């Protein structure tokens, strides 16, 4: 899908690179390309059935490029993105750039929106806790979406196969926010990633980031159990 200079467009409830039976078809380029003044478009959404499946693209699943005019305020929400050459790419390069600048003040496609950072994913029984942070614009609202990311090496920006859930956060005056999110546990060794989408006036979805460098699901530390009892007389000491 080529959104050349498109404004306020919507792509929802469709399959790109996948047939009706769920088989991969793919293509030689990007799944969705937004460029040359593409502004205010949305791929997917938060409503039931809004998600777009993007599979087996020879380029990025979604790419935003400025071109002859700036491309910004494009949101990508709750989609199924897997098996593409890259996930969400802001710019014309072949790789995803994740370096977070202070106050997210740099300019470029989708404002070069900073991706979240996932610090840990710890599973305990049926639940896992995702802990991380976002460094972006000060005093701004963001929707953080969490996904499983099978097939991508740990620590790399990958893709999002299944939406695990979402959380809205607000950055402080320094553009920082620390967050935790609880989701149904994945198997140990699975990988989790996330995106950040800026929320504008009236809840309007604006710029979405690339996928974060993923983190591996590990076992949560357990309390140290010491069986038995220990009796210590007054004015005496004991070592455990």
mmCIF file of C-alpha atoms in Angstrom:
data_model
loop_
_atom_site.group_PDB
_atom_site.id
_atom_site.type_symbol
_atom_site.label_atom_id
_atom_site.label_comp_id
_atom_site.label_asym_id
_atom_site.label_seq_id
_atom_site.Cartn_x
_atom_site.Cartn_y
_atom_site.Cartn_z
ATOM 1 C CA UNK A 1 0.000 0.000 0.000
ATOM 2 C CA UNK A 2 1.523 3.300 -1.111
ATOM 3 C CA UNK A 3 0.340 6.397 0.776
ATOM 4 C CA UNK A 4 2.053 9.048 -1.330
ATOM 5 C CA UNK A 5 1.220 12.422 0.235
ATOM 6 C CA UNK A 6 -1.929 10.958 1.785
ATOM 7 C CA UNK A 7 -3.565 12.850 4.655
ATOM 8 C CA UNK A 8 -5.893 11.454 7.307
ATOM 9 C CA UNK A 9 -6.122 8.077 5.584
ATOM 10 C CA UNK A 10 -7.165 4.858 7.312
ATOM 11 C CA UNK A 11 -5.964 1.325 6.634
ATOM 12 C CA UNK A 12 -7.839 -1.159 8.808
ATOM 13 C CA UNK A 13 -8.982 -4.786 8.871
ATOM 14 C CA UNK A 14 -6.945 -5.984 5.920
ATOM 15 C CA UNK A 15 -4.145 -8.429 5.062
ATOM 16 C CA UNK A 16 -0.938 -7.418 3.309
ATOM 17 C CA UNK A 17 1.274 -10.280 2.148
ATOM 18 C CA UNK A 18 -1.046 -12.978 3.485
ATOM 19 C CA UNK A 19 -3.817 -14.953 1.781
ATOM 20 C CA UNK A 20 -7.248 -15.700 3.217
ATOM 21 C CA UNK A 21 -6.045 -19.044 4.572
ATOM 22 C CA UNK A 22 -3.188 -17.417 6.491
ATOM 23 C CA UNK A 23 -0.427 -18.388 4.061
ATOM 24 C CA UNK A 24 2.417 -15.982 3.296
ATOM 25 C CA UNK A 25 2.301 -14.238 -0.089
ATOM 26 C CA UNK A 26 4.783 -11.423 0.501
ATOM 27 C CA UNK A 27 6.025 -8.732 -1.860
ATOM 28 C CA UNK A 28 9.333 -7.297 -2.971
ATOM 29 C CA UNK A 29 9.059 -3.973 -1.180
ATOM 30 C CA UNK A 30 7.567 -2.338 1.893
ATOM 31 C CA UNK A 31 4.188 -3.472 3.150
ATOM 32 C CA UNK A 32 2.935 0.075 3.772
ATOM 33 C CA UNK A 33 4.890 3.092 2.503
ATOM 34 C CA UNK A 34 4.066 6.609 3.724
ATOM 35 C CA UNK A 35 6.053 9.409 2.095
ATOM 36 C CA UNK A 36 6.244 12.886 0.544
ATOM 37 C CA UNK A 37 3.911 14.683 2.918
ATOM 38 C CA UNK A 38 1.944 11.740 4.315
ATOM 39 C CA UNK A 39 0.326 13.247 7.435
ATOM 40 C CA UNK A 40 -2.216 12.051 9.970
ATOM 41 C CA UNK A 41 -2.673 8.542 8.607
ATOM 42 C CA UNK A 42 -3.469 5.470 10.687
ATOM 43 C CA UNK A 43 -2.686 1.827 10.017
ATOM 44 C CA UNK A 44 -4.669 -0.420 12.353
ATOM 45 C CA UNK A 45 -6.398 0.972 15.420
ATOM 46 C CA UNK A 46 -7.653 0.211 18.889
ATOM 47 C CA UNK A 47 -11.117 -1.019 17.928
ATOM 48 C CA UNK A 48 -12.139 -4.644 17.535
ATOM 49 C CA UNK A 49 -11.144 -5.849 14.074
ATOM 50 C CA UNK A 50 -9.020 -2.790 13.236
ATOM 51 C CA UNK A 51 -5.695 -4.660 13.125
ATOM 52 C CA UNK A 52 -3.820 -5.022 9.838
ATOM 53 C CA UNK A 53 -1.762 -8.144 9.103
ATOM 54 C CA UNK A 54 1.547 -7.333 7.378
ATOM 55 C CA UNK A 55 3.689 -10.349 6.474
ATOM 56 C CA UNK A 56 6.626 -11.410 4.334
ATOM 57 C CA UNK A 57 7.527 -7.998 2.895
ATOM 58 C CA UNK A 58 10.905 -7.768 1.191
ATOM 59 C CA UNK A 59 11.368 -4.362 2.817
ATOM 60 C CA UNK A 60 9.899 -2.883 5.980
ATOM 61 C CA UNK A 61 6.428 -3.771 7.200
ATOM 62 C CA UNK A 62 5.825 -0.014 7.556
ATOM 63 C CA UNK A 63 8.133 2.765 6.367
ATOM 64 C CA UNK A 64 7.780 6.535 6.774
ATOM 65 C CA UNK A 65 9.910 8.862 4.608
ATOM 66 C CA UNK A 66 9.760 12.649 4.382
ATOM 67 C CA UNK A 67 10.628 13.021 0.679
ATOM 68 C CA UNK A 68 9.621 16.336 -0.887
ATOM 69 C CA UNK A 69 7.532 17.238 2.177
ATOM 70 C CA UNK A 70 7.488 16.171 5.806
ATOM 71 C CA UNK A 71 5.622 13.005 6.781
ATOM 72 C CA UNK A 72 4.413 12.927 10.375
ATOM 73 C CA UNK A 73 1.586 12.114 12.804
ATOM 74 C CA UNK A 74 1.219 8.635 11.317
ATOM 75 C CA UNK A 75 0.063 6.011 13.827
ATOM 76 C CA UNK A 76 0.421 2.224 13.638
ATOM 77 C CA UNK A 77 -1.656 0.464 16.271
ATOM 78 C CA UNK A 78 -2.387 -3.123 17.355
ATOM 79 C CA UNK A 79 -1.223 -4.712 14.101
ATOM 80 C CA UNK A 80 0.110 -8.191 13.361
ATOM 81 C CA UNK A 81 3.602 -7.674 11.914
ATOM 82 C CA UNK A 82 5.816 -10.693 11.300
ATOM 83 C CA UNK A 83 8.213 -12.238 8.816
ATOM 84 C CA UNK A 84 9.130 -8.975 7.073
ATOM 85 C CA UNK A 85 12.656 -7.824 6.324
ATOM 86 C CA UNK A 86 12.191 -5.123 9.004
ATOM 87 C CA UNK A 87 9.423 -3.868 11.268
ATOM 88 C CA UNK A 88 8.690 -0.128 11.466
ATOM 89 C CA UNK A 89 11.369 2.033 9.840
ATOM 90 C CA UNK A 90 11.451 5.832 10.035
ATOM 91 C CA UNK A 91 13.561 6.934 7.070
ATOM 92 C CA UNK A 92 14.901 5.452 3.880
ATOM 93 C CA UNK A 93 17.648 3.291 5.375
ATOM 94 C CA UNK A 94 17.697 -0.477 5.528
ATOM 95 C CA UNK A 95 17.969 -0.661 9.314
ATOM 96 C CA UNK A 96 15.944 0.559 12.270
ATOM 97 C CA UNK A 97 17.526 3.435 14.208
ATOM 98 C CA UNK A 98 16.747 3.252 17.940
ATOM 99 C CA UNK A 99 19.089 5.827 19.482
ATOM 100 C CA UNK A 100 16.989 8.030 21.795
ATOM 101 C CA UNK A 101 17.803 11.741 21.727
ATOM 102 C CA UNK A 102 17.158 14.065 24.668
ATOM 103 C CA UNK A 103 13.575 15.396 24.767
ATOM 104 C CA UNK A 104 12.993 13.728 21.371
ATOM 105 C CA UNK A 105 13.882 17.043 19.768
ATOM 106 C CA UNK A 106 15.225 15.719 16.466
ATOM 107 C CA UNK A 107 13.271 16.122 13.235
ATOM 108 C CA UNK A 108 12.438 13.637 10.516
ATOM 109 C CA UNK A 109 9.720 11.226 9.440
ATOM 110 C CA UNK A 110 7.194 10.736 12.254
ATOM 111 C CA UNK A 111 9.365 13.137 14.247
ATOM 112 C CA UNK A 112 11.843 10.260 14.615
ATOM 113 C CA UNK A 113 9.728 9.244 17.584
ATOM 114 C CA UNK A 114 11.855 7.513 20.215
ATOM 115 C CA UNK A 115 11.067 3.879 20.926
ATOM 116 C CA UNK A 116 10.552 2.658 24.490
ATOM 117 C CA UNK A 117 13.288 0.777 26.321
ATOM 118 C CA UNK A 118 12.398 -2.560 27.911
ATOM 119 C CA UNK A 119 14.542 -3.224 30.962
ATOM 120 C CA UNK A 120 13.192 -6.626 32.007
ATOM 121 C CA UNK A 121 10.422 -9.161 31.490
ATOM 122 C CA UNK A 122 9.981 -11.406 34.544
ATOM 123 C CA UNK A 123 7.470 -14.256 34.643
ATOM 124 C CA UNK A 124 5.964 -15.623 37.831
ATOM 125 C CA UNK A 125 3.353 -18.328 37.280
ATOM 126 C CA UNK A 126 0.688 -17.222 34.821
ATOM 127 C CA UNK A 127 1.750 -13.555 34.821
ATOM 128 C CA UNK A 128 4.799 -11.669 33.590
ATOM 129 C CA UNK A 129 5.783 -8.111 34.437
ATOM 130 C CA UNK A 130 7.291 -5.922 31.720
ATOM 131 C CA UNK A 131 9.379 -3.067 33.122
ATOM 132 C CA UNK A 132 10.792 -0.256 31.037
ATOM 133 C CA UNK A 133 11.021 3.439 30.317
ATOM 134 C CA UNK A 134 10.398 6.013 27.628
ATOM 135 C CA UNK A 135 12.511 9.112 26.965
ATOM 136 C CA UNK A 136 10.603 11.492 24.705
ATOM 137 C CA UNK A 137 8.925 14.901 24.695
ATOM 138 C CA UNK A 138 8.278 16.459 28.121
ATOM 139 C CA UNK A 139 4.802 16.439 29.696
ATOM 140 C CA UNK A 140 3.307 14.412 26.853
ATOM 141 C CA UNK A 141 0.976 11.403 26.706
ATOM 142 C CA UNK A 142 1.930 8.157 24.981
ATOM 143 C CA UNK A 143 0.328 4.804 24.292
ATOM 144 C CA UNK A 144 2.800 1.964 24.849
ATOM 145 C CA UNK A 145 1.860 -1.249 23.044
ATOM 146 C CA UNK A 146 3.499 -4.553 23.970
ATOM 147 C CA UNK A 147 3.987 -7.486 21.588
ATOM 148 C CA UNK A 148 5.608 -10.887 21.463
ATOM 149 C CA UNK A 149 8.486 -10.962 18.984
ATOM 150 C CA UNK A 150 9.369 -14.524 17.955
ATOM 151 C CA UNK A 151 12.281 -15.050 15.627
ATOM 152 C CA UNK A 152 14.214 -11.863 16.406
ATOM 153 C CA UNK A 153 17.546 -12.198 18.261
ATOM 154 C CA UNK A 154 17.522 -10.803 21.772
ATOM 155 C CA UNK A 155 18.336 -7.103 22.029
ATOM 156 C CA UNK A 156 17.366 -6.214 18.465
ATOM 157 C CA UNK A 157 14.417 -4.243 17.108
ATOM 158 C CA UNK A 158 12.109 -6.777 15.569
ATOM 159 C CA UNK A 159 8.419 -7.059 14.835
ATOM 160 C CA UNK A 160 5.194 -7.589 16.744
ATOM 161 C CA UNK A 161 3.220 -10.773 16.091
ATOM 162 C CA UNK A 162 0.665 -10.651 18.900
ATOM 163 C CA UNK A 163 -0.527 -7.653 20.893
ATOM 164 C CA UNK A 164 -0.087 -8.419 24.590
ATOM 165 C CA UNK A 165 -1.749 -5.230 25.803
ATOM 166 C CA UNK A 166 -1.303 -1.471 26.033
ATOM 167 C CA UNK A 167 -0.666 1.209 28.626
ATOM 168 C CA UNK A 168 -1.026 5.002 28.513
ATOM 169 C CA UNK A 169 1.728 6.988 30.228
ATOM 170 C CA UNK A 170 2.713 10.629 30.694
ATOM 171 C CA UNK A 171 6.294 11.865 30.645
ATOM 172 C CA UNK A 172 7.626 14.267 33.266
ATOM 173 C CA UNK A 173 9.223 17.685 32.717
ATOM 174 C CA UNK A 174 12.443 15.946 31.656
ATOM 175 C CA UNK A 175 10.625 13.839 29.074
ATOM 176 C CA UNK A 176 10.995 10.620 31.075
ATOM 177 C CA UNK A 177 8.554 8.014 32.348
ATOM 178 C CA UNK A 178 9.171 4.625 33.955
ATOM 179 C CA UNK A 179 6.454 2.004 33.530
ATOM 180 C CA UNK A 180 5.463 -1.556 34.388
ATOM 181 C CA UNK A 181 2.827 -3.666 32.675
ATOM 182 C CA UNK A 182 1.470 -7.089 33.617
ATOM 183 C CA UNK A 183 0.488 -9.541 30.889
ATOM 184 C CA UNK A 184 -0.206 -13.242 30.525
ATOM 185 C CA UNK A 185 3.139 -15.021 30.822
ATOM 186 C CA UNK A 186 4.997 -16.259 27.759
ATOM 187 C CA UNK A 187 7.439 -19.165 27.923
ATOM 188 C CA UNK A 188 10.901 -18.516 29.346
ATOM 189 C CA UNK A 189 13.206 -17.436 26.539
ATOM 190 C CA UNK A 190 10.450 -15.768 24.496
ATOM 191 C CA UNK A 191 11.049 -12.172 23.443
ATOM 192 C CA UNK A 192 8.910 -9.081 24.020
ATOM 193 C CA UNK A 193 8.981 -5.712 22.253
ATOM 194 C CA UNK A 194 6.982 -2.469 22.337
ATOM 195 C CA UNK A 195 6.120 0.702 20.438
ATOM 196 C CA UNK A 196 5.310 4.234 21.613
ATOM 197 C CA UNK A 197 2.619 6.363 19.975
ATOM 198 C CA UNK A 198 2.204 10.010 20.921
ATOM 199 C CA UNK A 199 -1.320 10.973 21.968
ATOM 200 C CA UNK A 200 -2.498 14.404 20.906
ATOM 201 C CA UNK A 201 -5.382 16.695 21.812
ATOM 202 C CA UNK A 202 -8.674 14.874 22.116
ATOM 203 C CA UNK A 203 -6.959 11.495 22.184
ATOM 204 C CA UNK A 204 -5.831 11.698 18.569
ATOM 205 C CA UNK A 205 -3.113 9.176 17.696
ATOM 206 C CA UNK A 206 0.034 10.804 16.321
ATOM 207 C CA UNK A 207 3.579 9.547 15.663
ATOM 208 C CA UNK A 208 4.400 5.868 16.282
ATOM 209 C CA UNK A 209 7.976 4.770 16.978
ATOM 210 C CA UNK A 210 9.878 1.759 15.660
ATOM 211 C CA UNK A 211 9.700 -1.429 17.709
ATOM 212 C CA UNK A 212 11.896 -1.371 20.807
ATOM 213 C CA UNK A 213 14.916 -3.601 21.181
ATOM 214 C CA UNK A 214 13.327 -6.744 22.565
ATOM 215 C CA UNK A 215 13.889 -8.353 25.948
ATOM 216 C CA UNK A 216 13.882 -12.015 26.910
ATOM 217 C CA UNK A 217 11.324 -13.474 29.316
ATOM 218 C CA UNK A 218 13.071 -14.771 32.452
ATOM 219 C CA UNK A 219 11.940 -16.248 35.749
ATOM 220 C CA UNK A 220 11.118 -13.741 38.478
ATOM 221 C CA UNK A 221 13.392 -13.991 41.541
ATOM 222 C CA UNK A 222 11.806 -16.011 44.323
ATOM 223 C CA UNK A 223 11.986 -15.215 48.063
ATOM 224 C CA UNK A 224 14.681 -17.155 49.917
ATOM 225 C CA UNK A 225 12.965 -19.818 52.002
ATOM 226 C CA UNK A 226 14.682 -21.019 55.199
ATOM 227 C CA UNK A 227 12.990 -24.094 56.678
ATOM 228 C CA UNK A 228 12.753 -24.703 60.401
ATOM 229 C CA UNK A 229 13.023 -22.281 63.313
ATOM 230 C CA UNK A 230 15.874 -20.538 65.068
ATOM 231 C CA UNK A 231 15.777 -19.607 68.743
ATOM 232 C CA UNK A 232 18.229 -17.021 70.063
ATOM 233 C CA UNK A 233 18.592 -16.346 73.749
ATOM 234 C CA UNK A 234 18.750 -12.803 75.075
ATOM 235 C CA UNK A 235 22.199 -11.149 74.813
ATOM 236 C CA UNK A 236 23.482 -13.873 72.463
ATOM 237 C CA UNK A 237 24.166 -13.997 68.728
ATOM 238 C CA UNK A 238 23.580 -16.507 65.966
ATOM 239 C CA UNK A 239 24.690 -16.888 62.352
ATOM 240 C CA UNK A 240 22.477 -18.232 59.537
#
